CSV table of C-alpha atoms in Angstrom, one decimal:
chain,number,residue,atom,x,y,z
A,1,UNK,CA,0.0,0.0,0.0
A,2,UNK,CA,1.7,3.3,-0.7
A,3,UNK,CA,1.9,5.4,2.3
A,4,UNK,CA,0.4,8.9,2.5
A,5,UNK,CA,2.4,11.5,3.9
A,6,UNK,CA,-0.3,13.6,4.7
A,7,UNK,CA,-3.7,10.9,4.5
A,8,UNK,CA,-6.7,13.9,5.1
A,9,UNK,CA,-5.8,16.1,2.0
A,10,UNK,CA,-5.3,13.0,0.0
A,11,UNK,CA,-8.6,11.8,1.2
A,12,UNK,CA,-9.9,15.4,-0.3
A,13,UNK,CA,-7.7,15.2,-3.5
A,14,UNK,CA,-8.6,11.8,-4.5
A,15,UNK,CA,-12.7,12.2,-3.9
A,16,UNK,CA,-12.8,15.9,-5.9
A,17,UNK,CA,-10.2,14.8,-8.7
A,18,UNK,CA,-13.2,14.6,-10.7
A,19,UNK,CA,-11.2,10.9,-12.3
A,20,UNK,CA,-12.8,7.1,-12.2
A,21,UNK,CA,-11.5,6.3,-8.4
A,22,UNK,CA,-10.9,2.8,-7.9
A,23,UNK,CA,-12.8,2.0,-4.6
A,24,UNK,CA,-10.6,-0.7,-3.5
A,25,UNK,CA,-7.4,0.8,-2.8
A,26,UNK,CA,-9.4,4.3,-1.8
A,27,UNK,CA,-11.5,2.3,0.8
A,28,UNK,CA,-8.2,1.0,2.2
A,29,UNK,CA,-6.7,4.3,2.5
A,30,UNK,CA,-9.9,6.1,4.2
A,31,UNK,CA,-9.3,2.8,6.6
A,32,UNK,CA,-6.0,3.2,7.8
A,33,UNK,CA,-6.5,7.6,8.4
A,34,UNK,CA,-9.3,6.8,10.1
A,35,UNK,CA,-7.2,3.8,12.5
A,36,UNK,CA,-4.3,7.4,12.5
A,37,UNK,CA,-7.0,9.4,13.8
A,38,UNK,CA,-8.2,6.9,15.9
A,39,UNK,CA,-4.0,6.6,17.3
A,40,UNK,CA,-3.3,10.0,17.6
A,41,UNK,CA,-6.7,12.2,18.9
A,42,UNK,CA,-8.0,9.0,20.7
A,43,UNK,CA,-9.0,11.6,23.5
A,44,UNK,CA,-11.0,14.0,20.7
A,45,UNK,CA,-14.7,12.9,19.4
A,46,UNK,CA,-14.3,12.7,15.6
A,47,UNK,CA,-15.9,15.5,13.9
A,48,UNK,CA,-19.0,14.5,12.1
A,49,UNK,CA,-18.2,15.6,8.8
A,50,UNK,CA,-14.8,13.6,8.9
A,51,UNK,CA,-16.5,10.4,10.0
A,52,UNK,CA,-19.4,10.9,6.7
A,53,UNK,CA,-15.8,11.0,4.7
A,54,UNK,CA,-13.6,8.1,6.4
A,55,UNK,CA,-16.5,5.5,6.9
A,56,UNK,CA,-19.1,6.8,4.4
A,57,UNK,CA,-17.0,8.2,1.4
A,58,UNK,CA,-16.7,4.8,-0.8
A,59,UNK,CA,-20.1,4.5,-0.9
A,60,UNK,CA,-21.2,8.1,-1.9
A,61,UNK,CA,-18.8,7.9,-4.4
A,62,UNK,CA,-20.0,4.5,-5.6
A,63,UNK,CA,-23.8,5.5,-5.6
A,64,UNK,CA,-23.4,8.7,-7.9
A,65,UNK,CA,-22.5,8.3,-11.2
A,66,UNK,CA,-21.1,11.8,-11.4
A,67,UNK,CA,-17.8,12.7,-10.0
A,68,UNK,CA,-18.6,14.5,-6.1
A,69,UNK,CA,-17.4,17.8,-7.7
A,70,UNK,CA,-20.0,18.2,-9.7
A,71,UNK,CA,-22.1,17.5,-6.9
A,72,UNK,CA,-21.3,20.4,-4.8
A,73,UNK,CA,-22.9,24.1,-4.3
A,74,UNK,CA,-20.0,25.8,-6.0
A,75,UNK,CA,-21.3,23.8,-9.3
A,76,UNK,CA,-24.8,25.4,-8.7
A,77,UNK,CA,-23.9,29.1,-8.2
A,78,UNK,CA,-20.9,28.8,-11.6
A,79,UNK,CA,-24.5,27.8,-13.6
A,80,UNK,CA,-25.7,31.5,-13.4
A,81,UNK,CA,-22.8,32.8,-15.9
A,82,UNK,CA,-24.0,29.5,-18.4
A,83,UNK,CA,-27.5,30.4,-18.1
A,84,UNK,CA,-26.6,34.2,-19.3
A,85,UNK,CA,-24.1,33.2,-22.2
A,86,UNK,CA,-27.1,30.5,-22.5
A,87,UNK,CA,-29.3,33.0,-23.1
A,88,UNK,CA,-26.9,35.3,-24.9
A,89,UNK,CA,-25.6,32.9,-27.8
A,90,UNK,CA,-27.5,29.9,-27.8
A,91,UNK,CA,-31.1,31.0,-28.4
A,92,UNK,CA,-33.7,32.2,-30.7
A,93,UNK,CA,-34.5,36.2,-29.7
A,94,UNK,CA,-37.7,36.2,-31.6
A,95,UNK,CA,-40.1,36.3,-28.9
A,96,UNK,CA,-39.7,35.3,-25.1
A,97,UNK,CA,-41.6,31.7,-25.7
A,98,UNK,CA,-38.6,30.8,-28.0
A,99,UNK,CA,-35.8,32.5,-26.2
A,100,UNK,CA,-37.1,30.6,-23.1
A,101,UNK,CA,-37.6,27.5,-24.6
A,102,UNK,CA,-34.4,27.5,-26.3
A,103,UNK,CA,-32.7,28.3,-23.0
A,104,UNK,CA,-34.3,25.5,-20.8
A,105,UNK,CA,-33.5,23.0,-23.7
A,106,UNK,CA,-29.5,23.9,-23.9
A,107,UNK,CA,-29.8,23.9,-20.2
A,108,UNK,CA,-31.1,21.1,-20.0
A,109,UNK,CA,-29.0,19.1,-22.4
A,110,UNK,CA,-25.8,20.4,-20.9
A,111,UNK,CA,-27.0,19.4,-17.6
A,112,UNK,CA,-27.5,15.9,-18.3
A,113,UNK,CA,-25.1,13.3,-16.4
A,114,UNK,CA,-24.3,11.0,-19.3
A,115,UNK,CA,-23.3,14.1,-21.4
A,116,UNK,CA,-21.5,16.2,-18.5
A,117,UNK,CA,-19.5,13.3,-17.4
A,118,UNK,CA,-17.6,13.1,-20.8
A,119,UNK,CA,-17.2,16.7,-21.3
A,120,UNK,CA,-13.7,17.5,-21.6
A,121,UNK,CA,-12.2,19.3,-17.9
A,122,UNK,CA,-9.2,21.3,-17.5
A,123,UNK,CA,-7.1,19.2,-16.6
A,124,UNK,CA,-6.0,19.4,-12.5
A,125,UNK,CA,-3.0,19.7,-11.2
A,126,UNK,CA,-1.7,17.0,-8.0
A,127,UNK,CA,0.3,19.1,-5.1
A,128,UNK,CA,3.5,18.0,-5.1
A,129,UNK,CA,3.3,16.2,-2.1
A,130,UNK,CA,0.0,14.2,-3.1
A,131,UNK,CA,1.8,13.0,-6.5
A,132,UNK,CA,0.9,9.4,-5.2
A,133,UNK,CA,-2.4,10.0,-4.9
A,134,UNK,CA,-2.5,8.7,-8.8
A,135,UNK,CA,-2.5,4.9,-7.7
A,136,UNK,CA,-6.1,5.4,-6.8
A,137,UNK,CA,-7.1,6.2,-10.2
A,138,UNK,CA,-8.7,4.3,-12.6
A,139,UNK,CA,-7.4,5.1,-15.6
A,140,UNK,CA,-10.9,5.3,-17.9
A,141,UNK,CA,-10.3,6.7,-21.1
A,142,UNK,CA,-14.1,7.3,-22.1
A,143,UNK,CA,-15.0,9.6,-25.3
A,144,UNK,CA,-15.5,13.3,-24.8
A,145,UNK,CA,-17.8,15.4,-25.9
A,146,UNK,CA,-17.1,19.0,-27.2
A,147,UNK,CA,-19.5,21.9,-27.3
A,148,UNK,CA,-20.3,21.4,-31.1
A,149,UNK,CA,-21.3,18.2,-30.7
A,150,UNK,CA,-23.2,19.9,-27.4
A,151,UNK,CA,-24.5,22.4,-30.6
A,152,UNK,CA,-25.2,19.3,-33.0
A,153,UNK,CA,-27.4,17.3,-30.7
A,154,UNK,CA,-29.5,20.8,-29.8
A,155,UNK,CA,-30.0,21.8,-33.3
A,156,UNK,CA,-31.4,18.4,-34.0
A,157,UNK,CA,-33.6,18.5,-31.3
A,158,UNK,CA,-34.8,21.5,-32.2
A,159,UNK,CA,-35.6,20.8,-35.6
A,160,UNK,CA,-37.6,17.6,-34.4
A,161,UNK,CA,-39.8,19.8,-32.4
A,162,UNK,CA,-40.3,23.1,-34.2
């Protein structure tokens, strides 16, 4: 097992790397920081939220089919500046039915998990330190969508239902 120089921001890298984890070797390291913890603060009550990661984290990750960083509220409040260049460049300005519908549509299509999870990302960069943190990575080289094919598939929809 490789050994984690600092195990709680590995932890965090590994879960919001936005990559495949493998669950295996990630379960084993949540394990043994959470038998550290347990060594060194034996006299301090875990916090809550670090117990949800260290005994809960495999399974989150394994139940969502999206990666947890697209799960969080930073994701959410970043979608206001897509919904204006939405609205901006990607719809009809004939009359507010169209612009609207237009909008919820492209919204709508680039929200959906089986297209966002093969968007291309920029890529991340490891800390220096956490460079090991790549042996928990499933290396899933799954086809990527770019925004005209994004533009492709809602011109075609488009078509089918004007």
């Amino acid at each position: 097992m490789v050994i984690v120089t600092q195990p709680d921001s590995a932890c965090a890298q590994i879960a919001t790397d936005g990559k495949k984890i493998d669950l295996v070797k990630f379960k084993l390291l949540l394990e043994e920081t959470r038998q550290l913890y347990l060594s060194l603060y034996s006299w301090y009550y875990m916090p809550s939220s670090l117990h949800k990661v260290l005994m809960h984290g495999c399974d989150i990750i394994d139940f969502f089919d999206l990666p947890i960083e697209l799960l969080s509220e930073e994701a959410l409040e970043a979608t206001h500046k897509n919904i204006r260049n939405s609205r901006l460049y990607h719809t009809r300005k004939t009359n507010r039915i169209h612009t609207n519908l237009d909008l919820i549509k492209y919204l709508l299509l680039n929200s959906d998990p089986s297209v966002s999870k093969h968007r291309k990302t920029a890529s991340k960069q490891l800390h220096a330190n956490l460079t090991d943190t790549k042996a928990f990575m499933v290396d899933d080289a799954a086809p990527s969508f770019t925004q005209s094919d994004l533009n492709i598939f809602f011109l075609e929809d488009l078509e089918l239902h004007e």
